[in-house]
């Protein structure tokens, strides 16, 4: 089983690259951001509550996203592997994920960390905001906050995976196809 964490700051291209990887390796894609936006669209109590954090560029509580991951894993019991996109985002989430995967004896194979310069992130998010209509992609101060939250709460995960030899840094600058080729090479070497 191939379980990949697709990691990187907001705007690093995780969603775009996940599309390439699910096709190349026949994986189930789990994006907590997409799951949360679906809850918001359906106006569920979870969605209404999550929206308050998301609109400010802050993280949704760990137990909320871990609960969503747990049910996704259970409903895809026959999957060949998973690509986790935008999850884990805190050390507590990474620990919870390890416990969930331990139950199925299918650990994380690798953490693919897309590295992109900050100004490129802001440019990509602002242009995505024009097309997607996502409120959190249209306001530069919310984008700034998301990048700060990433540095403070999510980046420490590099140190979480590094001692297990699971952290793989990947140059995330260039065309989507160039980045996909780099990612594929790394995944094949895992
Ligand atoms: P994304 O689509 O991954 O950029 O996520 C959009 C927003 O959803 C984030 O800014 C957070 O508010 C929330 N979110 C997504 N994934 C998580 C997560 N794993 N933990 C906490 N909040 C999350």
Tab-separated table of C-alpha atoms and ligand atoms in Angstrom:
chain	number	residue	atom	x	y	z
A	1	UNK	CA	0.000	0.000	0.000
A	2	UNK	CA	1.244	3.467	-0.895
A	3	UNK	CA	0.264	6.208	1.558
A	4	UNK	CA	1.538	9.647	0.618
A	5	UNK	CA	1.349	12.931	2.483
A	6	UNK	CA	1.385	15.769	-0.041
A	7	UNK	CA	2.818	18.615	1.953
A	8	UNK	CA	3.583	22.286	1.398
A	9	UNK	CA	2.389	25.822	2.073
A	10	UNK	CA	-0.903	27.184	0.729
A	11	UNK	CA	-0.468	27.739	-3.004
A	12	UNK	CA	2.309	25.146	-3.356
A	13	UNK	CA	0.205	23.206	-5.884
A	14	UNK	CA	-0.877	20.278	-3.699
A	15	UNK	CA	-4.327	19.967	-5.313
A	16	UNK	CA	-2.922	20.132	-8.858
A	17	UNK	CA	-0.179	17.610	-8.125
A	18	UNK	CA	-2.588	15.290	-6.303
A	19	UNK	CA	-4.478	14.978	-9.616
A	20	UNK	CA	-1.319	13.710	-11.355
A	21	UNK	CA	-0.430	11.328	-8.516
A	22	UNK	CA	-3.850	9.705	-8.132
A	23	UNK	CA	-3.833	8.863	-11.847
A	24	UNK	CA	-0.224	7.654	-11.922
A	25	UNK	CA	-0.467	5.457	-8.821
A	26	UNK	CA	-4.212	4.690	-8.554
A	27	UNK	CA	-4.628	6.281	-5.130
A	28	UNK	CA	-7.630	7.650	-3.258
A	29	UNK	CA	-7.340	11.421	-2.796
A	30	UNK	CA	-8.292	12.844	0.603
A	31	UNK	CA	-8.200	16.631	0.826
A	32	UNK	CA	-9.406	17.998	4.167
A	33	UNK	CA	-9.872	21.442	2.560
A	34	UNK	CA	-12.216	19.938	-0.078
A	35	UNK	CA	-14.086	17.918	2.577
A	36	UNK	CA	-14.559	21.053	4.696
A	37	UNK	CA	-15.747	23.110	1.703
A	38	UNK	CA	-18.299	20.357	0.920
A	39	UNK	CA	-19.585	20.623	4.518
A	40	UNK	CA	-19.867	24.408	4.137
A	41	UNK	CA	-21.768	24.022	0.861
A	42	UNK	CA	-24.165	21.533	2.453
A	43	UNK	CA	-24.604	23.972	5.379
A	44	UNK	CA	-24.003	21.245	7.969
A	45	UNK	CA	-23.327	22.321	11.589
A	46	UNK	CA	-19.700	21.186	11.114
A	47	UNK	CA	-19.438	23.337	7.970
A	48	UNK	CA	-20.958	26.412	9.611
A	49	UNK	CA	-18.500	26.128	12.514
A	50	UNK	CA	-15.451	25.369	10.291
A	51	UNK	CA	-16.195	28.341	8.020
A	52	UNK	CA	-15.497	30.762	10.882
A	53	UNK	CA	-11.863	29.555	11.111
A	54	UNK	CA	-11.395	29.082	7.363
A	55	UNK	CA	-12.548	32.608	6.493
A	56	UNK	CA	-9.781	34.005	8.709
A	57	UNK	CA	-7.142	31.616	7.377
A	58	UNK	CA	-6.911	29.794	10.733
A	59	UNK	CA	-6.931	26.040	11.253
A	60	UNK	CA	-10.080	24.070	12.042
A	61	UNK	CA	-9.766	22.084	15.337
A	62	UNK	CA	-7.734	18.869	15.104
A	63	UNK	CA	-10.579	16.604	16.296
A	64	UNK	CA	-12.837	17.836	13.463
A	65	UNK	CA	-10.383	17.013	10.663
A	66	UNK	CA	-9.200	13.773	12.290
A	67	UNK	CA	-12.846	12.614	12.488
A	68	UNK	CA	-13.293	13.324	8.763
A	69	UNK	CA	-10.109	11.400	7.881
A	70	UNK	CA	-11.191	8.438	10.006
A	71	UNK	CA	-14.516	8.091	8.203
A	72	UNK	CA	-12.850	8.491	4.778
A	73	UNK	CA	-10.362	5.701	5.594
A	74	UNK	CA	-13.200	3.460	6.758
A	75	UNK	CA	-15.298	4.074	3.653
A	76	UNK	CA	-12.346	3.246	1.343
A	77	UNK	CA	-11.172	0.057	3.035
A	78	UNK	CA	-10.181	-1.551	-0.287
A	79	UNK	CA	-8.064	1.338	-1.587
A	80	UNK	CA	-4.561	0.629	-2.960
A	81	UNK	CA	-3.325	3.647	-1.051
A	82	UNK	CA	-4.140	7.218	-0.130
A	83	UNK	CA	-2.859	10.645	-0.916
A	84	UNK	CA	-3.383	13.004	1.996
A	85	UNK	CA	-3.615	16.584	0.743
A	86	UNK	CA	-3.632	19.400	3.304
A	87	UNK	CA	-3.517	16.875	6.136
A	88	UNK	CA	-1.833	16.509	8.598
A	89	UNK	CA	-1.313	20.185	9.407
A	90	UNK	CA	-0.291	19.868	13.079
A	91	UNK	CA	1.847	17.412	15.028
A	92	UNK	CA	-1.312	16.219	16.859
A	93	UNK	CA	-2.914	15.416	13.465
A	94	UNK	CA	0.198	13.502	12.337
A	95	UNK	CA	0.139	11.444	15.540
A	96	UNK	CA	-3.582	10.726	15.096
A	97	UNK	CA	-2.970	9.681	11.467
A	98	UNK	CA	-0.184	7.305	12.507
A	99	UNK	CA	-2.535	5.680	15.027
A	100	UNK	CA	-5.318	5.304	12.452
A	101	UNK	CA	-2.944	3.789	9.886
A	102	UNK	CA	-1.391	1.507	12.493
A	103	UNK	CA	-4.797	-0.155	12.922
A	104	UNK	CA	-4.597	-1.177	9.235
A	105	UNK	CA	-0.824	-1.828	9.362
A	106	UNK	CA	-0.262	0.562	6.447
A	107	UNK	CA	2.088	3.365	7.513
A	108	UNK	CA	2.909	6.570	5.644
A	109	UNK	CA	5.307	5.740	2.780
A	110	UNK	CA	6.574	9.280	2.321
A	111	UNK	CA	5.937	12.940	2.994
A	112	UNK	CA	6.339	14.887	-0.249
A	113	UNK	CA	7.154	18.462	0.613
A	114	UNK	CA	6.691	20.999	-2.202
A	115	UNK	CA	9.069	23.948	-1.797
A	116	UNK	CA	7.930	27.231	-3.362
A	117	UNK	CA	9.129	30.829	-2.891
A	118	UNK	CA	6.795	33.034	-0.845
A	119	UNK	CA	6.015	35.648	-3.522
A	120	UNK	CA	5.144	32.852	-5.967
A	121	UNK	CA	2.710	31.423	-3.379
A	122	UNK	CA	0.918	34.771	-2.994
A	123	UNK	CA	0.745	35.236	-6.797
A	124	UNK	CA	-0.626	31.722	-7.352
A	125	UNK	CA	-3.255	32.084	-4.606
A	126	UNK	CA	-4.450	35.485	-5.828
A	127	UNK	CA	-4.835	34.204	-9.395
A	128	UNK	CA	-6.585	31.021	-8.169
A	129	UNK	CA	-8.951	33.245	-6.132
A	130	UNK	CA	-10.099	35.010	-9.311
A	131	UNK	CA	-11.209	31.683	-10.812
A	132	UNK	CA	-12.264	29.625	-7.768
A	133	UNK	CA	-14.083	32.400	-5.923
A	134	UNK	CA	-12.547	31.096	-2.673
A	135	UNK	CA	-12.733	33.981	-0.182
A	136	UNK	CA	-9.517	32.876	1.542
A	137	UNK	CA	-7.630	33.171	-1.786
A	138	UNK	CA	-8.797	36.707	-2.569
A	139	UNK	CA	-7.561	38.727	0.370
A	140	UNK	CA	-3.834	39.317	0.755
A	141	UNK	CA	-3.912	39.617	4.565
A	142	UNK	CA	-5.778	36.291	4.900
A	143	UNK	CA	-3.213	34.715	2.558
A	144	UNK	CA	-0.416	36.158	4.742
A	145	UNK	CA	-2.071	34.662	7.835
A	146	UNK	CA	-2.349	31.244	6.172
A	147	UNK	CA	1.371	31.329	5.382
A	148	UNK	CA	2.184	32.333	9.000
A	149	UNK	CA	-0.059	29.519	10.342
A	150	UNK	CA	1.739	27.113	7.991
A	151	UNK	CA	5.178	28.203	9.254
A	152	UNK	CA	4.210	28.027	12.915
A	153	UNK	CA	1.952	24.965	13.111
A	154	UNK	CA	2.534	22.861	10.001
A	155	UNK	CA	6.217	23.228	9.100
A	156	UNK	CA	7.306	21.490	12.375
A	157	UNK	CA	5.941	18.316	10.770
A	158	UNK	CA	9.133	18.160	8.695
A	159	UNK	CA	10.931	17.363	11.965
A	160	UNK	CA	8.215	14.836	12.812
A	161	UNK	CA	8.763	12.774	9.620
A	162	UNK	CA	12.492	13.417	9.105
A	163	UNK	CA	13.811	10.950	11.751
A	164	UNK	CA	11.836	8.147	10.048
A	165	UNK	CA	13.483	9.017	6.711
A	166	UNK	CA	10.066	9.881	5.291
A	167	UNK	CA	10.571	13.553	4.452
A	168	UNK	CA	11.249	14.200	0.740
A	169	UNK	CA	11.840	17.827	-0.301
A	170	UNK	CA	10.763	18.609	-3.879
A	171	UNK	CA	11.330	21.778	-5.896
A	172	UNK	CA	7.791	23.129	-6.421
A	173	UNK	CA	8.791	25.914	-8.835
A	174	UNK	CA	8.171	25.489	-12.570
A	175	UNK	CA	5.306	24.206	-14.697
A	176	UNK	CA	2.801	21.709	-13.220
A	177	UNK	CA	4.172	19.042	-15.595
A	178	UNK	CA	7.797	19.633	-14.527
A	179	UNK	CA	6.828	19.364	-10.860
A	180	UNK	CA	4.745	16.228	-11.535
A	181	UNK	CA	7.764	14.559	-13.172
A	182	UNK	CA	9.919	15.317	-10.108
A	183	UNK	CA	7.240	13.967	-7.778
A	184	UNK	CA	6.771	10.783	-9.799
A	185	UNK	CA	10.506	10.047	-9.670
A	186	UNK	CA	10.527	10.460	-5.893
A	187	UNK	CA	7.422	8.284	-5.388
A	188	UNK	CA	8.898	5.540	-7.582
A	189	UNK	CA	12.016	5.556	-5.424
A	190	UNK	CA	10.101	5.115	-2.151
B	1	LIG	P1	-6.803	24.056	1.873
B	1	LIG	O1	-7.875	23.790	0.868
B	1	LIG	O2	-5.983	22.832	2.188
B	1	LIG	O3	-5.962	25.251	1.525
B	1	LIG	O4	-7.538	24.412	3.239
B	1	LIG	C1	-8.373	25.562	3.354
B	1	LIG	C2	-8.654	25.829	4.826
B	1	LIG	O5	-9.328	24.693	5.419
B	1	LIG	C3	-7.427	26.024	5.702
B	1	LIG	O6	-6.951	27.361	5.663
B	1	LIG	C4	-7.963	25.648	7.077
B	1	LIG	O7	-8.773	26.686	7.597
B	1	LIG	C5	-8.895	24.476	6.743
B	1	LIG	N1	-8.183	23.176	6.791
B	1	LIG	C6	-7.941	22.338	5.742
B	1	LIG	N2	-7.273	21.255	6.136
B	1	LIG	C7	-7.078	21.399	7.476
B	1	LIG	C8	-6.419	20.610	8.458
B	1	LIG	N3	-5.810	19.461	8.147
B	1	LIG	N4	-6.418	21.082	9.742
B	1	LIG	C9	-7.023	22.223	10.067
B	1	LIG	N5	-7.646	23.032	9.190
B	1	LIG	C10	-7.675	22.625	7.900
